[in-house]
PDB file of C-alpha atoms in Angstrom:
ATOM      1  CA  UNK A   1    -132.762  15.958 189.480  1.00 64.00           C
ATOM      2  CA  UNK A   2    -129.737  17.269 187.830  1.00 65.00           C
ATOM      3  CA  UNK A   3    -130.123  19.718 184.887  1.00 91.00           C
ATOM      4  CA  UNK A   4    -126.831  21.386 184.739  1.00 97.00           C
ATOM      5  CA  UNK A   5    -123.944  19.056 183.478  1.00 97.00           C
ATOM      6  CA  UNK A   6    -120.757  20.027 183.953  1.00 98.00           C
ATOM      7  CA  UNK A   7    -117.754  18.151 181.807  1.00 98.00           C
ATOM      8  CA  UNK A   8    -114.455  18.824 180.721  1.00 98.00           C
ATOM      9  CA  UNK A   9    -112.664  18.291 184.290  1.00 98.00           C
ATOM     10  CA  UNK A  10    -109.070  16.746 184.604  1.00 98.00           C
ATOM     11  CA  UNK A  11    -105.732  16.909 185.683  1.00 98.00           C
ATOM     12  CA  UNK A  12    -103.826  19.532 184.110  1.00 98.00           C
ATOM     13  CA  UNK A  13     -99.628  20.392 184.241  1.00 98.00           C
ATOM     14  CA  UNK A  14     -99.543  23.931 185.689  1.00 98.00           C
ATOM     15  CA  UNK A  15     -99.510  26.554 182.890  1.00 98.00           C
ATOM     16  CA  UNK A  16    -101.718  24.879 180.656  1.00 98.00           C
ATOM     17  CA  UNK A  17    -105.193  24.879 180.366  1.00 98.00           C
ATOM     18  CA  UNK A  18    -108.677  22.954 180.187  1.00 98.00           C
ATOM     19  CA  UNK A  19    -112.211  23.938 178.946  1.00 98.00           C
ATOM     20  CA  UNK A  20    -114.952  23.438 181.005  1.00 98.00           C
ATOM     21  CA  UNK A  21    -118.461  22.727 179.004  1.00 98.00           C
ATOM     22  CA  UNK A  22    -122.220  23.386 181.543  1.00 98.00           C
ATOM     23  CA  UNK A  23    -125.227  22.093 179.109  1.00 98.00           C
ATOM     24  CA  UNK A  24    -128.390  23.640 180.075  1.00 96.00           C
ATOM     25  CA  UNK A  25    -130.207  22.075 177.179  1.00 94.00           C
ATOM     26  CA  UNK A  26    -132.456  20.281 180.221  1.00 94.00           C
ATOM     27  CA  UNK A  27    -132.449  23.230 182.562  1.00 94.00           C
ATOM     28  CA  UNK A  28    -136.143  24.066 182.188  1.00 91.00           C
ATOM     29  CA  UNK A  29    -136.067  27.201 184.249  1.00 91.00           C
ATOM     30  CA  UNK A  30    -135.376  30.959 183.021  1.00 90.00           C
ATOM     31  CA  UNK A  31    -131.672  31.670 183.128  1.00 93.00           C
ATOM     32  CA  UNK A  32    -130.720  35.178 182.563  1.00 96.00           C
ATOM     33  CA  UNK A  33    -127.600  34.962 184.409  1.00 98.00           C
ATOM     34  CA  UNK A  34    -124.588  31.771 184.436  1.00 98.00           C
ATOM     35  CA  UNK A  35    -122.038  31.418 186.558  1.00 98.00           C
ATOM     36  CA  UNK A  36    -119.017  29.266 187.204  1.00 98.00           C
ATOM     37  CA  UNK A  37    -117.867  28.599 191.057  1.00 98.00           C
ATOM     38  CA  UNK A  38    -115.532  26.302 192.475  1.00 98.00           C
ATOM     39  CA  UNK A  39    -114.412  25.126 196.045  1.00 98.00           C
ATOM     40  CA  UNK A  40    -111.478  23.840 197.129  1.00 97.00           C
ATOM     41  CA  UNK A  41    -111.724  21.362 200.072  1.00 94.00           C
ATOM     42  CA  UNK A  42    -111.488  23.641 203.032  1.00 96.00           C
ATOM     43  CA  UNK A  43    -112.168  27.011 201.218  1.00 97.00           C
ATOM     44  CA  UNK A  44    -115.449  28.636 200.987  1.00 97.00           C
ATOM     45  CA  UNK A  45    -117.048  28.733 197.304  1.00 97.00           C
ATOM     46  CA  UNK A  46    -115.387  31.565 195.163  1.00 98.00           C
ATOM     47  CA  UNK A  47    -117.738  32.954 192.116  1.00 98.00           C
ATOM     48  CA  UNK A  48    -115.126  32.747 189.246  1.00 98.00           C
ATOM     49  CA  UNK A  49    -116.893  33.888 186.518  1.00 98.00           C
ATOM     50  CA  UNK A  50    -120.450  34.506 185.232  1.00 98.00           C
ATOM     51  CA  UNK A  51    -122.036  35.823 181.873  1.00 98.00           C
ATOM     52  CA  UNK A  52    -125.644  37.458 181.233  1.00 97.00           C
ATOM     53  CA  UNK A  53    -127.198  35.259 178.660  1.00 96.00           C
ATOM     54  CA  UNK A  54    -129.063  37.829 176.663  1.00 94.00           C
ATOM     55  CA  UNK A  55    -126.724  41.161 176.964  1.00 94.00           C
ATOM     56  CA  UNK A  56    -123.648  38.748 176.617  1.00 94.00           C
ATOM     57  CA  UNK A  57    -121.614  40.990 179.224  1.00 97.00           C
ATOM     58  CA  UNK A  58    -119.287  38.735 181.305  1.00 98.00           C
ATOM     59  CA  UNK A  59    -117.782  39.158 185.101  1.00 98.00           C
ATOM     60  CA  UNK A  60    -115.003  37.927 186.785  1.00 98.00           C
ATOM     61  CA  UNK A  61    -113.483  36.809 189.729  1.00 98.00           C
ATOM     62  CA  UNK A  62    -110.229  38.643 190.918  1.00 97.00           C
ATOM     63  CA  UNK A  63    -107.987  36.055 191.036  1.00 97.00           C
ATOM     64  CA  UNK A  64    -108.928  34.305 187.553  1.00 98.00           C
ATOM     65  CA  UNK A  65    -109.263  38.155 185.493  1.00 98.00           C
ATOM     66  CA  UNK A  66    -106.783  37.615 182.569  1.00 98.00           C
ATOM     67  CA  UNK A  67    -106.598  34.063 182.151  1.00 98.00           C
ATOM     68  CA  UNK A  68    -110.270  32.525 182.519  1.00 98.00           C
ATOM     69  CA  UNK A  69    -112.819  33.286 179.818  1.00 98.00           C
ATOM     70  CA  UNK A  70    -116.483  32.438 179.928  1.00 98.00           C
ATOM     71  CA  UNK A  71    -118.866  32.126 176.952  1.00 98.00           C
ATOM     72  CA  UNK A  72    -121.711  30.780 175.523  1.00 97.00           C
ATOM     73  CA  UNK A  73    -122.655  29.207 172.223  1.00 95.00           C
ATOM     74  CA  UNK A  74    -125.207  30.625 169.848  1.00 92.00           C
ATOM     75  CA  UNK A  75    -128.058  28.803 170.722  1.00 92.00           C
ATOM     76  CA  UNK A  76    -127.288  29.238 174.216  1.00 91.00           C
ATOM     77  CA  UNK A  77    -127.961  26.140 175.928  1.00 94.00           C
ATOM     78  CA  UNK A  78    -123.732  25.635 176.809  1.00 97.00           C
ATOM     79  CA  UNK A  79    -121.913  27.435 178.706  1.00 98.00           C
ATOM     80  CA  UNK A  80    -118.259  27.710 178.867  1.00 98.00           C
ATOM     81  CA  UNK A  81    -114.965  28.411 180.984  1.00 98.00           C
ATOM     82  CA  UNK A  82    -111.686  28.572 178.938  1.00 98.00           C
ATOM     83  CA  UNK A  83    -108.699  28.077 181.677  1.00 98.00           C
ATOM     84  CA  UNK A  84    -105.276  29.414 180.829  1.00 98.00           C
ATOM     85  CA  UNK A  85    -102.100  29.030 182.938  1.00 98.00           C
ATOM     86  CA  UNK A  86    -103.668  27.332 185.274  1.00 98.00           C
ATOM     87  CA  UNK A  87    -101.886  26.498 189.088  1.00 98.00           C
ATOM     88  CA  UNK A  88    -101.944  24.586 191.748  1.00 97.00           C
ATOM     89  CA  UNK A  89    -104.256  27.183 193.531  1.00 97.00           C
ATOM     90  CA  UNK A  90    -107.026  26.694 190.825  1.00 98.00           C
ATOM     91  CA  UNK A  91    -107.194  22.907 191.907  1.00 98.00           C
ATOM     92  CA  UNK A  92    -110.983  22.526 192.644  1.00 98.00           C
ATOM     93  CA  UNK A  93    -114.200  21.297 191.998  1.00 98.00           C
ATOM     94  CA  UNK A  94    -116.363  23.604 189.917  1.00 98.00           C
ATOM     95  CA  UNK A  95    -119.797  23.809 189.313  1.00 98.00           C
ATOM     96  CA  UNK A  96    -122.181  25.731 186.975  1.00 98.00           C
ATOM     97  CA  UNK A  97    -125.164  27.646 188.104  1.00 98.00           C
ATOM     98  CA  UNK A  98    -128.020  29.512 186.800  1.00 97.00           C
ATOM     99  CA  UNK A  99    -129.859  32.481 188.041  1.00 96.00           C
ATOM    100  CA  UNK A 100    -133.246  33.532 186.462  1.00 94.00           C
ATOM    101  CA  UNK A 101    -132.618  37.537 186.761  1.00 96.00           C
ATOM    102  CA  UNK A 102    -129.441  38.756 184.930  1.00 96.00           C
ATOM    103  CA  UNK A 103    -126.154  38.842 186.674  1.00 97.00           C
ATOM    104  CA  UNK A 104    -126.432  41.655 189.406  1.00 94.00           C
ATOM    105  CA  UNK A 105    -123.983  43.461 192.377  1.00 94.00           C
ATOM    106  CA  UNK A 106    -122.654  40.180 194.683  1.00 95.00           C
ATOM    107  CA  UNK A 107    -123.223  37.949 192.107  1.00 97.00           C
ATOM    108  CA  UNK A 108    -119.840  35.942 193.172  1.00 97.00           C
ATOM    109  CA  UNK A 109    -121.250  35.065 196.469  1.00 96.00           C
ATOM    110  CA  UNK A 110    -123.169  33.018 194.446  1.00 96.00           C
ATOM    111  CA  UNK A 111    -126.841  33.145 197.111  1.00 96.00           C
ATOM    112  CA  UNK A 112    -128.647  34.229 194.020  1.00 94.00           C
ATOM    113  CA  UNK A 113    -128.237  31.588 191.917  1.00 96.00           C
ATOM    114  CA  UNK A 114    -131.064  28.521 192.341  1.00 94.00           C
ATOM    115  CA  UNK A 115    -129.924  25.816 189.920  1.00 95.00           C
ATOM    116  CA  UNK A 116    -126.484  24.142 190.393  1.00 97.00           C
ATOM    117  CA  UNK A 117    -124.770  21.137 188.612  1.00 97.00           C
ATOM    118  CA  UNK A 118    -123.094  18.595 190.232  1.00 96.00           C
ATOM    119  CA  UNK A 119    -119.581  20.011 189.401  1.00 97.00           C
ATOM    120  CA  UNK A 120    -116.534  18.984 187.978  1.00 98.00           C
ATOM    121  CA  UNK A 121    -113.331  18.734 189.310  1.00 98.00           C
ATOM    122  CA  UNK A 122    -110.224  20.087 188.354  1.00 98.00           C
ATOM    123  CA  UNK A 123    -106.399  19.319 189.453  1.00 98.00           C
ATOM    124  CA  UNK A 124    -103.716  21.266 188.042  1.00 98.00           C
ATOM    125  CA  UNK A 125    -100.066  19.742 189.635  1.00 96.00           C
ATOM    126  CA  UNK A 126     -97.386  21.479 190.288  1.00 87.00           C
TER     127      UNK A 126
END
């Protein structure tokens, strides 16, 4: 049973940008730490961003630092990735995922986190 939704995928121009929505509003389980992660078909799964619910502080992959912001709303049950100048490389499917202790050391391996939507994908052409 799916409890993370992911929405907001599409096809984007390169340069411009998408927001990606996760509502955890039926995730019943303690999640201290959310994360964003995509995979490309033929790539391993890269940890592109996460954010610890309560402390608010907010991590980032290397290769999305400066143009990818993750946040939350107030009541806390969405979670989302703002996408700027997006490119062909950022072509994926991402997912959202929650961990129940708060974001920790190796996070963007992604092995810590237990609940996982069922993604959405995203195509930026060229």
């Amino acid at each position: 049973q799916v409890q993370l939704v992911e929405s907001g995928g599409g096809t984007v121009q390169a340069g411009g940008s998408l927001r990606l929505s996760c509502d955890t509003s039926r995730y019943t389980y303690i999640r201290n730490c959310m994360g964003w992660f995509r995979q490309a078909p033929g790539k391993a799964r890269e940890g592109v961003a996460a954010i610890d619910t309560y402390a608010g502080w907010m991590y980032y992959g290397d290769s999305v630092k400066g143009r990818f912001t993750i946040s939350q709303d107030t009541a806390k049950t969405t979670v989302y990735l703002q996408m700027t100048k997006l490119t062909a490389e950022d072509t994926a499917m991402y997912y959202c995922a929650a961990d129940a202790s708060p974001c920790r050391v190796g996070w963007s391996r992604g092995e810590d986190f237990r609940g996982w939507g069922q993604g959405t994908q995203v195509s930026v052409s060229s």
